[in-house]
Structure formats: C-alpha cells, structure tokens
GROMACS .gro file of C-alpha atoms in nm:
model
  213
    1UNK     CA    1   2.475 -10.144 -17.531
    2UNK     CA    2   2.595 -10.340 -17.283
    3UNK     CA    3   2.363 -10.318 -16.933
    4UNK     CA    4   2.677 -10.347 -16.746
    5UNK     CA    5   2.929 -10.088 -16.921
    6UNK     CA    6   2.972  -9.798 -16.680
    7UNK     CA    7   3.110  -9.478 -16.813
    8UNK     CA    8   3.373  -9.317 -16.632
    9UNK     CA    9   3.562  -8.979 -16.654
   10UNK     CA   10   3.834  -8.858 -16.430
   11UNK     CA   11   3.940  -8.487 -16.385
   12UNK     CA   12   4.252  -8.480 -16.125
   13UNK     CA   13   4.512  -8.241 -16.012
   14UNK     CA   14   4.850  -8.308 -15.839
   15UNK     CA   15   4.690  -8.276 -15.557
   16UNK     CA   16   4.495  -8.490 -15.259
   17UNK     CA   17   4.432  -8.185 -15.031
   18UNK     CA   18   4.087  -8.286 -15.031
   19UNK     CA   19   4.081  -8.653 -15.020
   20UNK     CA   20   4.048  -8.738 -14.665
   21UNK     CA   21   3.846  -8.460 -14.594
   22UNK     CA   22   3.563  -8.538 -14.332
   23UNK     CA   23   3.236  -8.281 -14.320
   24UNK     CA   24   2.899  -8.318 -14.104
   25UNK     CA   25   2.538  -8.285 -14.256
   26UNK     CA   26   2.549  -7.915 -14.070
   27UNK     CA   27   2.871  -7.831 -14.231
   28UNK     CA   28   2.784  -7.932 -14.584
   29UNK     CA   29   2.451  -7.693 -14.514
   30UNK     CA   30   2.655  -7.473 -14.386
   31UNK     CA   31   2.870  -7.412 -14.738
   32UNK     CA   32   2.541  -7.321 -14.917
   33UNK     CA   33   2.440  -7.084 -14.657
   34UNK     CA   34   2.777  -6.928 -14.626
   35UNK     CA   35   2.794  -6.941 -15.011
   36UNK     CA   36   3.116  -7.143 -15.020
   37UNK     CA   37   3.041  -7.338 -15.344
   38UNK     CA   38   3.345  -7.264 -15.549
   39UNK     CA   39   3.266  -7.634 -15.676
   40UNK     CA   40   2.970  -7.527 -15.854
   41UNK     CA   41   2.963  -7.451 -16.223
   42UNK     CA   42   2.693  -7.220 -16.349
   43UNK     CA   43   2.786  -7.280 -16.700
   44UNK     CA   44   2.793  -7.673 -16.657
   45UNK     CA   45   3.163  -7.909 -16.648
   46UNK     CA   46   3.297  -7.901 -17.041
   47UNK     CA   47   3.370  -8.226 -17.039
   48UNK     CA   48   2.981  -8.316 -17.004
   49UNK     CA   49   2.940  -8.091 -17.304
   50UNK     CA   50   3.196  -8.272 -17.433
   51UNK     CA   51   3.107  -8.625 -17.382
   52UNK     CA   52   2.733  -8.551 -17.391
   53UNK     CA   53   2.655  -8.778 -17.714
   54UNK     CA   54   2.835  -9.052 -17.569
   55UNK     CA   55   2.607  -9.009 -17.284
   56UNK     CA   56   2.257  -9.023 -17.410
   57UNK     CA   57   2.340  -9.225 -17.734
   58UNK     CA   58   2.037  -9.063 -17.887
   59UNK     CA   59   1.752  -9.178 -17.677
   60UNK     CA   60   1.498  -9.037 -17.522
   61UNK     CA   61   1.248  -9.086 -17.238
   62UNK     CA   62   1.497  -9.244 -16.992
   63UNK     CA   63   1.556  -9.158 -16.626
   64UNK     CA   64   1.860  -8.950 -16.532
   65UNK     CA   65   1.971  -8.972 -16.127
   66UNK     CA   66   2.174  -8.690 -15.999
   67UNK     CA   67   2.284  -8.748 -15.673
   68UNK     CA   68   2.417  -8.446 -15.447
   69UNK     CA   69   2.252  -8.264 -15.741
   70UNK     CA   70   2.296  -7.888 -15.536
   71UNK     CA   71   2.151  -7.650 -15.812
   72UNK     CA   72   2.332  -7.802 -16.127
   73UNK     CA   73   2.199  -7.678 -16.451
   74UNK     CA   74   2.231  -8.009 -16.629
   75UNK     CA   75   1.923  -8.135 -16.488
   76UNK     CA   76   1.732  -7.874 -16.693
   77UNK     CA   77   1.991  -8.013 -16.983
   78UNK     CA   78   1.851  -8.364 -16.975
   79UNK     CA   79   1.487  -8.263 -16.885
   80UNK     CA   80   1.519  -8.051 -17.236
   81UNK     CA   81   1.653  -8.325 -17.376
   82UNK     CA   82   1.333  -8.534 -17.344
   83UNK     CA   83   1.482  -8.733 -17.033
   84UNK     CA   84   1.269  -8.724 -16.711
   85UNK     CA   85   1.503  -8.596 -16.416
   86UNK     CA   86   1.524  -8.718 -16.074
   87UNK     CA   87   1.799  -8.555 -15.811
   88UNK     CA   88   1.872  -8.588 -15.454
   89UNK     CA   89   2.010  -8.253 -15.250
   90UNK     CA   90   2.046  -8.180 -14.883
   91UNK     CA   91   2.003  -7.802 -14.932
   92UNK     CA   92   1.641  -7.681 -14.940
   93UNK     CA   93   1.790  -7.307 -15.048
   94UNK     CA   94   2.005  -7.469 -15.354
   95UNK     CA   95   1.672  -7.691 -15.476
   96UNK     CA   96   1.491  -7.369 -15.464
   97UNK     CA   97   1.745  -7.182 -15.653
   98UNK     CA   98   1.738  -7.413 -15.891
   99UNK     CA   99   1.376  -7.406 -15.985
  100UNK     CA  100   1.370  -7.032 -15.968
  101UNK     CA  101   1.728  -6.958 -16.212
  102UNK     CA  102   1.594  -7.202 -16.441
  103UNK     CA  103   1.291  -7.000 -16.468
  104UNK     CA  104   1.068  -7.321 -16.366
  105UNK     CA  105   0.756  -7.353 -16.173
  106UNK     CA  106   0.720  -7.586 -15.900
  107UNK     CA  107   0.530  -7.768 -15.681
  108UNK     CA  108   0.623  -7.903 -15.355
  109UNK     CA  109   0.483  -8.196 -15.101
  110UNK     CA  110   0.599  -8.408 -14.786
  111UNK     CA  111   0.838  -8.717 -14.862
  112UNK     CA  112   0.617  -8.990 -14.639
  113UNK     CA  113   0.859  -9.260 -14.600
  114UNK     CA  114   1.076  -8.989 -14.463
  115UNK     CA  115   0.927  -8.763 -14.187
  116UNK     CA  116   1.049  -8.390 -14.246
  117UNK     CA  117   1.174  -8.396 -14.583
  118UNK     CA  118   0.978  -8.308 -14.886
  119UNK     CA  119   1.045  -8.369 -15.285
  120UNK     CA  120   1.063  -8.068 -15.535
  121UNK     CA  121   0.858  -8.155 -15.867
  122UNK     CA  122   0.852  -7.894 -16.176
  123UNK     CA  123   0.524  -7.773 -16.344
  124UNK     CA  124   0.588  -8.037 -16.654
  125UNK     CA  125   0.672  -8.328 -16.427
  126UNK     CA  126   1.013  -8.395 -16.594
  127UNK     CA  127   1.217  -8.303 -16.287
  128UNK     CA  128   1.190  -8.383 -15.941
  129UNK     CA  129   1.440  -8.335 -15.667
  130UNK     CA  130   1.425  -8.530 -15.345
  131UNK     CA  131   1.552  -8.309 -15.005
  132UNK     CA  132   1.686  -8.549 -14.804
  133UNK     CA  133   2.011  -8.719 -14.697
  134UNK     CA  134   2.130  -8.963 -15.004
  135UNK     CA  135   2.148  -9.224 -14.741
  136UNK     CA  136   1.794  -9.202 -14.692
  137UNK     CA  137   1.712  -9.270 -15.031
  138UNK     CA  138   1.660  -9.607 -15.041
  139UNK     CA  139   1.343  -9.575 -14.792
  140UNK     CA  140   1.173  -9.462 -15.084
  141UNK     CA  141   0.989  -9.561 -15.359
  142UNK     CA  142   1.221  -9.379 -15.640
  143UNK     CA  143   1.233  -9.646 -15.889
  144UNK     CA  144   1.493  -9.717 -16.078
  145UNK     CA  145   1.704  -9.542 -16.373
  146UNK     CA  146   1.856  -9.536 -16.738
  147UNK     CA  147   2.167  -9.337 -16.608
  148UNK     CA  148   2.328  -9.162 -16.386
  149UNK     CA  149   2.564  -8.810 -16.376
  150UNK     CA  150   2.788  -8.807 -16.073
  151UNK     CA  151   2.967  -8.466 -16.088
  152UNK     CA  152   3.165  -8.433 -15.767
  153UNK     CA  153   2.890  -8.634 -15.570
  154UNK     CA  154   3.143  -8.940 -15.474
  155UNK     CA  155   3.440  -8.749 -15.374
  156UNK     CA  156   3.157  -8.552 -15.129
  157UNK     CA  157   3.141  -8.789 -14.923
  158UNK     CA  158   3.326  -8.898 -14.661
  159UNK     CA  159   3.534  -9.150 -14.738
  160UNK     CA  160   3.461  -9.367 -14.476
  161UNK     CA  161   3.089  -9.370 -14.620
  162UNK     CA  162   3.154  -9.376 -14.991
  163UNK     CA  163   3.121  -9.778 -15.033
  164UNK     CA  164   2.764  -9.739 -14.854
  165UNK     CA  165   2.693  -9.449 -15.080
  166UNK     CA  166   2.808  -9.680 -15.385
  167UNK     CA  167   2.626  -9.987 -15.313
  168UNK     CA  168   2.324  -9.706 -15.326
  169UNK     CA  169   2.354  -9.599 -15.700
  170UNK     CA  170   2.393  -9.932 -15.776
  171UNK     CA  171   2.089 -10.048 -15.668
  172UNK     CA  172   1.960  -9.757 -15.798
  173UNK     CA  173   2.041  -9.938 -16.183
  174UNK     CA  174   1.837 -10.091 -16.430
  175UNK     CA  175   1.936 -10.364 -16.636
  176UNK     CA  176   2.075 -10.149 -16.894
  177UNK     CA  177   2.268  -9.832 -16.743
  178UNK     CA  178   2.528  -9.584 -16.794
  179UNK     CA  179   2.684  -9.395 -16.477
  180UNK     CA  180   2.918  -9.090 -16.619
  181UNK     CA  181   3.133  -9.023 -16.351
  182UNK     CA  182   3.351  -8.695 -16.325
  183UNK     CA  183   3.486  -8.656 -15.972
  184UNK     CA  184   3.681  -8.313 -15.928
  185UNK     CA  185   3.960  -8.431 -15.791
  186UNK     CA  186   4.187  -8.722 -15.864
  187UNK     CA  187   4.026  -9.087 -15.726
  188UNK     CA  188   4.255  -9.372 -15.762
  189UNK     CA  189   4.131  -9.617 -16.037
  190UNK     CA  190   4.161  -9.914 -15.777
  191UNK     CA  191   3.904  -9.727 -15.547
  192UNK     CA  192   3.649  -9.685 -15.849
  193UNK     CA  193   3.690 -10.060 -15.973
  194UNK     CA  194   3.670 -10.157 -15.592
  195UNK     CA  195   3.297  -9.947 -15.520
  196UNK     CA  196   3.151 -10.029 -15.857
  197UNK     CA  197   3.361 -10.274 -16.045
  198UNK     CA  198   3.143 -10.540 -15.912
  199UNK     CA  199   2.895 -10.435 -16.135
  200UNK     CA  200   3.019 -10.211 -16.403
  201UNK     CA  201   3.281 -10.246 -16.656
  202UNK     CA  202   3.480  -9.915 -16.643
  203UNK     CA  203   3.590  -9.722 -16.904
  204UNK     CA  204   3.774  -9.409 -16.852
  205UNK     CA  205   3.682  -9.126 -17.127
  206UNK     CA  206   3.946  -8.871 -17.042
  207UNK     CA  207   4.185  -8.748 -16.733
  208UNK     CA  208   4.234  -8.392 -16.753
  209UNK     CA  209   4.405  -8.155 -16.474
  210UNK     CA  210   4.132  -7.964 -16.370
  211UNK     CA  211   4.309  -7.686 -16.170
  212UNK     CA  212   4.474  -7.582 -16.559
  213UNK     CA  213   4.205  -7.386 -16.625
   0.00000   0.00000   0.00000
C-alpha cells in the first residue's frame, strides 16, 4: 500500500443548506444537551459496512483516529477488530454515553498539557477518547496513526477553520495511512484535493444521495 493513498467517500444531496453554516463551541454542546443529533447513526453509516474490507485490508494492531468521534459505535467496531482506538469529542455526556451503551468500563484522568479537559480510557486499553477541542489536539502527546474515519467530522466545522483542522489530521499520519472520508453532505472535490491533496492521493469509493433513504 501506498503511504500516501487516501481513501475518500462522498455521500451528497442536492443540497448546500448546510455548507456555510457557522456554530460556536457552546452551540455544538448545546445539540447534545438539547438532543439535536439527527446526524448520529446508532446502527453505524452502511457505506462503512460496506467499504469496511477496503478499510482495514486485513491487519491488525493499528491505530484508528476518530475525530469529532460524539458516541459513534464504530470505535467499539475497530477496537473488536483488534485495532487500538483513539477519538477526540467535545461532549463529556456523548463520551460517557458511549462507554456506558457499549457496555464498557472506564477509567478517567486529567489531560495535563491541557488544563480542564480529561481523556476517557476503557477497562482493556483499546479505546481512549480525548475531551477537548480538536484544535487543541496537537498540545498533546497522541502519537501518531495507521488510519483515520472521518464521518461528518470535516463538514462540522466551520468552514473558515476546516484547512487548520486539515493540516491537523495530517500531521496526525504515519508514513503509511489511510483516511476514509464520508462527509454527509456534498463537499466539492476541489475543496478535498485543496485541504489534503498535498499529501494524499484521493480516490473516491462511491457518491451516493444520502437524503434517498
């Protein structure tokens, strides 16, 4: 495999309501509160199902990154898988949901580089979820990883941020990498080849109009 091929899917609709859409920290918070997470999918997106094989090409013991991970059950996917699990979430409520609908213990402790935060780590130490801002990130010590699942996590942020947030999960790459990414709603292929084509070559699995269903 190629340390530079990037995976990319794109599910769209006919639609760019969303695309310009600009939300605070306190907002965003404010959706898991308020429970207004119809992006959410408590059965997991298809077209990871789908395209899972492709994915994780059959090995095991890599690191996964799942940034703006809310409570999505594909990190207990991977972990079962025999990959170890890192995400990043804003929402202390949806990192504890996680842990508890997945039926997994947990442990908690502070995040030092970054006062007030703390990171989420599961009883068999094959999934760990960081609560903090993803821009934050990089003031830790979080390693680097195999691959990474970006399921709606690019089109969350604002777009005036999202070449920041890019140059990120790039650095966040080994020398061999995959990054599978499935944004909900339609992203231009000029805008993907302009925040990652620097380092990835991009291949685009399927388009699909995600409102059909």
């Amino acid at each position: 495999m190629d340390g530079r091929t990037s995976l990319d899917i794109e599910e769209y609709s006919n639609t760019e309501v969303q695309k310009n859409q600009v939300l605070t920290l306190e907002e965003w918070q404010d959706k898991w509160v308020n429970g207004n997470t119809a992006f959410h999918q408590e059965q997991g997106p298809q077209l990871l199902k789908k395209h899972l094989d492709t994915f994780l090409k059959g090995e095991s013991g890599l690191r996964v990154f799942f940034p703006l991970c809310r409570k999505t059950v594909e990190m207990k996917w991977f972990a079962d898988r025999g990959r170890s699990v890192v995400g990043v979430e804003i929402s202390e409520l949806w990192i504890r949901e996680f842990f508890t609908e997945q039926n997994l213990s947990y442990s908690e402790e502070p995040i030092t580089e970054i006062p007030g935060t703390k990171v989420f780590k599961s009883s068999s130490g094959n999934i760990s979820s960081y609560c903090c801002s993803i821009f934050d990130l990089p003031r830790t010590n979080i390693g680097t990883f195999d691959m990474i699942w970006d399921r709606g996590a690019l089109v969350a942020i604002n777009p005036g941020d999202r070449k920041c947030y890019a140059d990120i999960m790039l650095s966040l790459l080994g020398k061999k990498f995959q990054y599978l990414l499935c944004p909900p709603f339609y992203v231009p292929h000029a805008e993907i080849e302009r925040l990652f084509g620097k380092i990835c070559n991009i291949h685009c699995l399927e388009k699909v109009d995600a409102f059909e269903e």
